[in-house]
Amino acid sequence: MWRIHFTAQDLVRTRIAPTLGPLAETMFGLNLFRTRKPCTRAFGPWRTTVGARMTAQMRPLASLAPVGTMGVDLWSLTGEAPTIEAGIDALLTMRPEHIRTELELFSSDQTLPRWAWTLAERNSRGRRELAGAALASYRALLAPHWPKVEGHLHAERSARARVFLEGGIEGLLATLHPKIRWNSPVLEVLMCGEAEVHLGGRGLSLVPSLFVGDRLVLLTDLRSPDGPIRLVFPTTQDALALHRLWSNGHSQTGALAALLGHNRAAVLQRIADGCTTSELAQRAGVSLASASQHATVLREAGLITTRRDGSAVLHTLTSLGANLLNGA
């Protein structure tokens, strides 16, 4: 059992994150595809299509996660990366001492390929090959489904937020997962091994994941040791909802296009993992002015939210937009 100890300050600082991002879901998905454990039947269509897309370019990432393990803890180093581009950049800029620590921890009871140690060197060939493998894995495992997966994760977050509004933080923690018990002021997680985790005022970030399987994962961000610890938990895996994720969805997508218009529906899908106006224009193949106009209409309809991030303007889905996209 893991015992996670809360203070009053930790309860105040507990939040629900939408997702670790497409890179982390890609790495979880690679483990789920290769696992020898029985996998819920709802993932069957995804596993079938993924099998035809596996390539040799993905091997460096796979070699860091031997079958039956969660692999080298890269998620602690990349953090919450809202886009695949941000995740790849985080891989390339990992601090040498951080990756060396993770490699040493993992290699204490698992064998790693010799090239893995070059990841502790900045601008090494190993890092570039790992980045290429991560991008190839994302394209094979997740890219065709990511807008819907993103919507699914946002919908999960919204559902958990409603639990919080009705039952408070204790109600949220008590109903998070069958393997989790809230025994105030301790969150007991029924897992192999023993661990006493004192949050010490940092708070807890609850992160839903579609591809984490039946596991619960506890992450400490080495880049921000004073930040909240993350507890990654599996989403509610409703068979019908998952079926919609893997379907090509021609009829549903047509319904969304009929509601919003074809161009605006496509724009909404491309905002799923967050993007700036210039990124949106590039993804949707429209002018910067047109992208800005579409974003304005979607924002006024309550489907996206916009905030300034330095000199850029960042667009993200609202829970309403995520639910609409997930329903498509």
Short mmCIF file of N, CA, C and O in Angstrom, two decimals, residues 209-299:
data_model
loop_
_atom_site.label_atom_id
_atom_site.label_comp_id
_atom_site.label_asym_id
_atom_site.label_seq_id
_atom_site.Cartn_x
_atom_site.Cartn_y
_atom_site.Cartn_z
N SER A 209 -5.80 9.24 -17.29
CA SER A 209 -5.09 8.70 -18.45
C SER A 209 -5.93 7.61 -19.07
O SER A 209 -6.51 6.77 -18.36
N LEU A 210 -6.00 7.59 -20.39
CA LEU A 210 -6.73 6.53 -21.08
C LEU A 210 -5.88 5.28 -21.21
O LEU A 210 -6.38 4.15 -21.06
N PHE A 211 -4.59 5.43 -21.49
CA PHE A 211 -3.74 4.29 -21.85
C PHE A 211 -2.90 3.75 -20.71
O PHE A 211 -2.09 2.86 -20.93
N VAL A 212 -3.08 4.26 -19.50
CA VAL A 212 -2.26 3.77 -18.39
C VAL A 212 -2.68 2.35 -17.98
O VAL A 212 -2.00 1.70 -17.20
N GLY A 213 -3.79 1.85 -18.54
CA GLY A 213 -4.23 0.49 -18.23
C GLY A 213 -4.91 0.44 -16.89
O GLY A 213 -5.72 1.31 -16.55
N ASP A 214 -4.58 -0.57 -16.07
CA ASP A 214 -5.18 -0.68 -14.75
C ASP A 214 -4.22 -0.21 -13.67
O ASP A 214 -4.42 -0.47 -12.48
N ARG A 215 -3.17 0.50 -14.07
CA ARG A 215 -2.14 0.95 -13.13
C ARG A 215 -2.49 2.31 -12.54
O ARG A 215 -3.24 3.09 -13.12
N LEU A 216 -1.88 2.58 -11.40
CA LEU A 216 -1.86 3.92 -10.82
C LEU A 216 -0.40 4.32 -10.75
O LEU A 216 0.46 3.53 -10.37
N VAL A 217 -0.09 5.53 -11.16
CA VAL A 217 1.30 5.98 -11.26
C VAL A 217 1.47 7.24 -10.44
O VAL A 217 0.68 8.19 -10.56
N LEU A 218 2.50 7.26 -9.60
CA LEU A 218 2.80 8.43 -8.78
C LEU A 218 4.08 9.07 -9.32
O LEU A 218 5.11 8.42 -9.43
N LEU A 219 4.00 10.35 -9.66
CA LEU A 219 5.12 11.05 -10.29
C LEU A 219 5.53 12.28 -9.51
O LEU A 219 4.68 13.07 -9.08
N THR A 220 6.82 12.46 -9.36
CA THR A 220 7.38 13.69 -8.80
C THR A 220 8.13 14.40 -9.90
O THR A 220 8.95 13.80 -10.59
N ASP A 221 7.83 15.66 -10.12
CA ASP A 221 8.47 16.43 -11.18
C ASP A 221 9.86 16.87 -10.73
O ASP A 221 10.00 17.76 -9.88
N LEU A 222 10.89 16.24 -11.28
CA LEU A 222 12.26 16.58 -10.89
C LEU A 222 12.62 17.99 -11.31
O LEU A 222 13.50 18.62 -10.72
N ARG A 223 11.95 18.51 -12.33
CA ARG A 223 12.24 19.87 -12.79
C ARG A 223 11.68 20.91 -11.83
O ARG A 223 12.12 22.06 -11.83
N SER A 224 10.68 20.53 -11.03
CA SER A 224 10.04 21.46 -10.10
C SER A 224 9.74 20.71 -8.81
O SER A 224 8.60 20.35 -8.53
N PRO A 225 10.77 20.45 -7.99
CA PRO A 225 10.60 19.61 -6.80
C PRO A 225 9.61 20.16 -5.78
O PRO A 225 9.09 19.42 -4.95
N ASP A 226 9.33 21.47 -5.83
CA ASP A 226 8.36 22.05 -4.90
C ASP A 226 6.94 22.04 -5.45
O ASP A 226 6.01 22.45 -4.77
N GLY A 227 6.78 21.56 -6.69
CA GLY A 227 5.46 21.49 -7.30
C GLY A 227 4.68 20.29 -6.81
O GLY A 227 5.21 19.43 -6.09
N PRO A 228 3.40 20.19 -7.17
CA PRO A 228 2.57 19.09 -6.69
C PRO A 228 3.02 17.74 -7.23
O PRO A 228 3.54 17.64 -8.34
N ILE A 229 2.83 16.70 -6.44
CA ILE A 229 3.03 15.33 -6.91
C ILE A 229 1.83 14.96 -7.77
O ILE A 229 0.71 15.40 -7.53
N ARG A 230 2.07 14.17 -8.80
CA ARG A 230 0.99 13.76 -9.70
C ARG A 230 0.60 12.31 -9.44
O ARG A 230 1.46 11.45 -9.35
N LEU A 231 -0.71 12.09 -9.35
CA LEU A 231 -1.23 10.73 -9.26
C LEU A 231 -2.01 10.47 -10.55
O LEU A 231 -3.07 11.07 -10.78
N VAL A 232 -1.47 9.61 -11.41
CA VAL A 232 -2.11 9.28 -12.68
C VAL A 232 -3.03 8.09 -12.46
O VAL A 232 -2.61 7.05 -11.94
N PHE A 233 -4.30 8.25 -12.84
CA PHE A 233 -5.28 7.19 -12.64
C PHE A 233 -6.01 6.91 -13.95
O PHE A 233 -6.16 7.79 -14.79
N PRO A 234 -6.48 5.67 -14.16
CA PRO A 234 -7.18 5.34 -15.41
C PRO A 234 -8.56 5.97 -15.46
O PRO A 234 -9.26 6.06 -14.46
N THR A 235 -8.96 6.39 -16.66
CA THR A 235 -10.29 6.94 -16.85
C THR A 235 -11.33 5.84 -16.73
O THR A 235 -11.02 4.65 -16.84
N THR A 236 -12.57 6.26 -16.53
CA THR A 236 -13.67 5.31 -16.57
C THR A 236 -13.78 4.78 -17.99
O THR A 236 -13.94 5.55 -18.94
N GLN A 237 -13.64 3.48 -18.16
CA GLN A 237 -13.53 2.91 -19.50
C GLN A 237 -14.86 2.31 -19.96
O GLN A 237 -15.04 1.09 -20.05
N ASP A 238 -15.80 3.21 -20.23
CA ASP A 238 -17.09 2.81 -20.76
C ASP A 238 -16.90 2.27 -22.17
O ASP A 238 -16.29 2.92 -23.03
N ALA A 239 -17.43 1.06 -22.42
CA ALA A 239 -17.19 0.39 -23.71
C ALA A 239 -17.71 1.21 -24.88
O ALA A 239 -17.05 1.30 -25.93
N LEU A 240 -18.90 1.83 -24.73
CA LEU A 240 -19.46 2.60 -25.83
C LEU A 240 -18.62 3.83 -26.12
O LEU A 240 -18.37 4.17 -27.28
N ALA A 241 -18.17 4.50 -25.06
CA ALA A 241 -17.34 5.70 -25.25
C ALA A 241 -16.04 5.36 -25.94
O ALA A 241 -15.59 6.08 -26.84
N LEU A 242 -15.42 4.24 -25.56
CA LEU A 242 -14.16 3.84 -26.19
C LEU A 242 -14.39 3.42 -27.64
O LEU A 242 -13.54 3.67 -28.51
N HIS A 243 -15.52 2.80 -27.91
CA HIS A 243 -15.81 2.41 -29.30
C HIS A 243 -15.84 3.64 -30.20
O HIS A 243 -15.35 3.61 -31.33
N ARG A 244 -16.40 4.74 -29.71
CA ARG A 244 -16.46 5.97 -30.50
C ARG A 244 -15.06 6.53 -30.76
O ARG A 244 -14.82 7.18 -31.78
N LEU A 245 -14.13 6.27 -29.84
CA LEU A 245 -12.77 6.78 -30.03
C LEU A 245 -12.09 6.14 -31.22
O LEU A 245 -11.33 6.78 -31.94
N TRP A 246 -12.32 4.84 -31.42
CA TRP A 246 -11.60 4.11 -32.47
C TRP A 246 -12.32 4.15 -33.80
O TRP A 246 -11.72 3.89 -34.84
N SER A 247 -13.63 4.44 -33.80
CA SER A 247 -14.38 4.45 -35.05
C SER A 247 -13.93 5.60 -35.92
O SER A 247 -13.48 6.64 -35.43
N ASN A 248 -14.05 5.41 -37.25
CA ASN A 248 -13.68 6.50 -38.15
C ASN A 248 -14.67 7.63 -38.05
O ASN A 248 -14.38 8.77 -38.42
N GLY A 249 -15.86 7.33 -37.53
CA GLY A 249 -16.80 8.38 -37.16
C GLY A 249 -17.27 9.25 -38.29
O GLY A 249 -17.53 10.42 -38.09
N HIS A 250 -17.44 8.71 -39.52
CA HIS A 250 -17.88 9.54 -40.62
C HIS A 250 -19.24 10.17 -40.34
O HIS A 250 -19.44 11.35 -40.55
N SER A 251 -20.19 9.37 -39.84
CA SER A 251 -21.52 9.92 -39.61
C SER A 251 -21.52 10.91 -38.47
O SER A 251 -22.15 11.96 -38.53
N GLN A 252 -20.77 10.59 -37.37
CA GLN A 252 -20.72 11.51 -36.24
C GLN A 252 -20.01 12.78 -36.62
O GLN A 252 -20.41 13.88 -36.25
N THR A 253 -18.90 12.67 -37.35
CA THR A 253 -18.18 13.85 -37.77
C THR A 253 -19.05 14.70 -38.69
O THR A 253 -19.02 15.94 -38.63
N GLY A 254 -19.85 14.04 -39.52
CA GLY A 254 -20.77 14.78 -40.37
C GLY A 254 -21.78 15.55 -39.55
O GLY A 254 -22.15 16.67 -39.90
N ALA A 255 -22.25 14.94 -38.44
CA ALA A 255 -23.19 15.64 -37.58
C ALA A 255 -22.56 16.86 -36.93
O ALA A 255 -23.18 17.92 -36.81
N LEU A 256 -21.30 16.72 -36.51
CA LEU A 256 -20.59 17.86 -35.92
C LEU A 256 -20.41 18.95 -36.96
O LEU A 256 -20.59 20.14 -36.67
N ALA A 257 -20.07 18.56 -38.18
CA ALA A 257 -19.90 19.55 -39.25
C ALA A 257 -21.22 20.24 -39.56
O ALA A 257 -21.25 21.44 -39.85
N ALA A 258 -22.33 19.48 -39.51
CA ALA A 258 -23.64 20.08 -39.77
C ALA A 258 -23.99 21.10 -38.70
O ALA A 258 -24.65 22.12 -38.97
N LEU A 259 -23.53 20.85 -37.49
CA LEU A 259 -23.81 21.77 -36.39
C LEU A 259 -22.95 23.03 -36.45
O LEU A 259 -23.45 24.15 -36.30
N LEU A 260 -21.68 22.85 -36.72
CA LEU A 260 -20.74 23.98 -36.67
C LEU A 260 -20.33 24.49 -38.04
O LEU A 260 -19.79 25.61 -38.15
N GLY A 261 -20.54 23.68 -39.07
CA GLY A 261 -19.94 23.97 -40.36
C GLY A 261 -18.66 23.15 -40.49
O GLY A 261 -17.95 22.94 -39.51
N HIS A 262 -18.38 22.68 -41.70
CA HIS A 262 -17.24 21.79 -41.90
C HIS A 262 -15.93 22.43 -41.44
O HIS A 262 -15.14 21.83 -40.71
N ASN A 263 -15.68 23.67 -41.86
CA ASN A 263 -14.40 24.32 -41.54
C ASN A 263 -14.26 24.55 -40.04
O ASN A 263 -13.21 24.32 -39.45
N ARG A 264 -15.36 25.01 -39.42
CA ARG A 264 -15.28 25.31 -37.98
C ARG A 264 -15.16 24.03 -37.16
O ARG A 264 -14.49 24.01 -36.12
N ALA A 265 -15.81 22.95 -37.61
CA ALA A 265 -15.66 21.66 -36.91
C ALA A 265 -14.22 21.19 -36.98
O ALA A 265 -13.67 20.67 -36.00
N ALA A 266 -13.59 21.36 -38.14
CA ALA A 266 -12.18 20.96 -38.30
C ALA A 266 -11.28 21.80 -37.40
O ALA A 266 -10.33 21.30 -36.81
N VAL A 267 -11.60 23.09 -37.29
CA VAL A 267 -10.81 23.97 -36.42
C VAL A 267 -10.93 23.53 -34.97
O VAL A 267 -9.94 23.47 -34.23
N LEU A 268 -12.15 23.20 -34.54
CA LEU A 268 -12.35 22.75 -33.16
C LEU A 268 -11.53 21.50 -32.88
O LEU A 268 -10.91 21.38 -31.82
N GLN A 269 -11.50 20.56 -33.82
CA GLN A 269 -10.73 19.34 -33.64
C GLN A 269 -9.24 19.63 -33.51
O GLN A 269 -8.53 18.98 -32.75
N ARG A 270 -8.76 20.63 -34.25
CA ARG A 270 -7.33 20.94 -34.23
C ARG A 270 -6.92 21.74 -33.00
O ARG A 270 -5.73 21.87 -32.72
N ILE A 271 -7.88 22.25 -32.27
CA ILE A 271 -7.58 22.95 -31.02
C ILE A 271 -7.54 21.95 -29.85
O ILE A 271 -7.14 22.30 -28.75
N ALA A 272 -7.89 20.69 -30.10
CA ALA A 272 -8.10 19.71 -29.03
C ALA A 272 -6.94 19.64 -28.04
O ALA A 272 -7.15 19.54 -26.83
N ASP A 273 -5.70 19.67 -28.53
CA ASP A 273 -4.57 19.56 -27.61
C ASP A 273 -3.92 20.91 -27.31
O ASP A 273 -2.81 20.97 -26.79
N GLY A 274 -4.65 22.00 -27.63
CA GLY A 274 -4.14 23.33 -27.33
C GLY A 274 -3.19 23.83 -28.40
O GLY A 274 -2.35 23.07 -28.88
N CYS A 275 -3.34 25.07 -28.79
CA CYS A 275 -2.44 25.62 -29.80
C CYS A 275 -2.58 27.13 -29.83
O CYS A 275 -3.57 27.70 -29.35
N THR A 276 -1.59 27.80 -30.41
CA THR A 276 -1.65 29.23 -30.63
C THR A 276 -2.40 29.50 -31.92
O THR A 276 -2.69 28.58 -32.69
N THR A 277 -2.69 30.77 -32.17
CA THR A 277 -3.41 31.11 -33.40
C THR A 277 -2.59 30.75 -34.63
O THR A 277 -3.12 30.23 -35.62
N SER A 278 -1.30 31.00 -34.59
CA SER A 278 -0.46 30.67 -35.75
C SER A 278 -0.37 29.17 -35.95
O SER A 278 -0.38 28.67 -37.09
N GLU A 279 -0.29 28.39 -34.86
CA GLU A 279 -0.28 26.93 -34.97
C GLU A 279 -1.61 26.44 -35.53
O GLU A 279 -1.64 25.51 -36.34
N LEU A 280 -2.70 27.06 -35.09
CA LEU A 280 -4.02 26.68 -35.59
C LEU A 280 -4.13 26.92 -37.09
O LEU A 280 -4.64 26.07 -37.83
N ALA A 281 -3.63 28.07 -37.54
CA ALA A 281 -3.67 28.38 -38.97
C ALA A 281 -2.89 27.33 -39.77
O ALA A 281 -3.35 26.87 -40.83
N GLN A 282 -1.75 26.92 -39.24
CA GLN A 282 -0.92 25.92 -39.94
C GLN A 282 -1.60 24.56 -39.94
O GLN A 282 -1.64 23.88 -40.96
N ARG A 283 -2.17 24.16 -38.81
CA ARG A 283 -2.81 22.86 -38.72
C ARG A 283 -4.06 22.77 -39.60
O ARG A 283 -4.33 21.73 -40.20
N ALA A 284 -4.82 23.86 -39.62
CA ALA A 284 -6.08 23.86 -40.37
C ALA A 284 -5.90 24.24 -41.83
O ALA A 284 -6.84 24.12 -42.63
N GLY A 285 -4.70 24.73 -42.19
CA GLY A 285 -4.45 25.13 -43.57
C GLY A 285 -5.23 26.36 -43.99
O GLY A 285 -5.72 26.44 -45.12
N VAL A 286 -5.36 27.31 -43.04
CA VAL A 286 -6.09 28.55 -43.34
C VAL A 286 -5.18 29.73 -43.02
O VAL A 286 -4.11 29.59 -42.43
N SER A 287 -5.60 30.92 -43.41
CA SER A 287 -4.81 32.11 -43.12
C SER A 287 -4.88 32.44 -41.64
O SER A 287 -5.77 31.98 -40.92
N LEU A 288 -3.94 33.26 -41.18
CA LEU A 288 -3.91 33.66 -39.78
C LEU A 288 -5.18 34.41 -39.41
O LEU A 288 -5.76 34.20 -38.33
N ALA A 289 -5.65 35.27 -40.32
CA ALA A 289 -6.88 36.04 -40.06
C ALA A 289 -8.09 35.12 -39.95
O ALA A 289 -8.95 35.30 -39.09
N SER A 290 -8.15 34.10 -40.82
CA SER A 290 -9.27 33.16 -40.79
C SER A 290 -9.24 32.32 -39.52
O SER A 290 -10.28 32.09 -38.89
N ALA A 291 -8.04 31.89 -39.11
CA ALA A 291 -7.92 31.11 -37.87
C ALA A 291 -8.39 31.94 -36.68
O ALA A 291 -9.09 31.44 -35.79
N SER A 292 -8.01 33.21 -36.65
CA SER A 292 -8.42 34.10 -35.56
C SER A 292 -9.93 34.28 -35.54
O SER A 292 -10.56 34.29 -34.49
N GLN A 293 -10.54 34.40 -36.74
CA GLN A 293 -11.98 34.57 -36.82
C GLN A 293 -12.72 33.33 -36.33
O GLN A 293 -13.69 33.42 -35.56
N HIS A 294 -12.26 32.15 -36.77
CA HIS A 294 -12.88 30.90 -36.31
C HIS A 294 -12.76 30.78 -34.78
O HIS A 294 -13.72 30.38 -34.11
N ALA A 295 -11.60 31.10 -34.25
CA ALA A 295 -11.38 30.99 -32.81
C ALA A 295 -12.31 31.93 -32.05
O ALA A 295 -12.84 31.58 -30.99
N THR A 296 -12.53 33.11 -32.60
CA THR A 296 -13.43 34.07 -31.95
C THR A 296 -14.84 33.52 -31.86
O THR A 296 -15.50 33.60 -30.81
N VAL A 297 -15.34 32.94 -32.94
CA VAL A 297 -16.70 32.38 -32.95
C VAL A 297 -16.81 31.22 -31.96
O VAL A 297 -17.78 31.13 -31.20
N LEU A 298 -15.81 30.34 -31.95
CA LEU A 298 -15.84 29.19 -31.04
C LEU A 298 -15.74 29.66 -29.58
O LEU A 298 -16.39 29.07 -28.70
N ARG A 299 -14.96 30.71 -29.34
CA ARG A 299 -14.84 31.23 -27.98
C ARG A 299 -16.16 31.85 -27.52
O ARG A 299 -16.60 31.63 -26.39
#
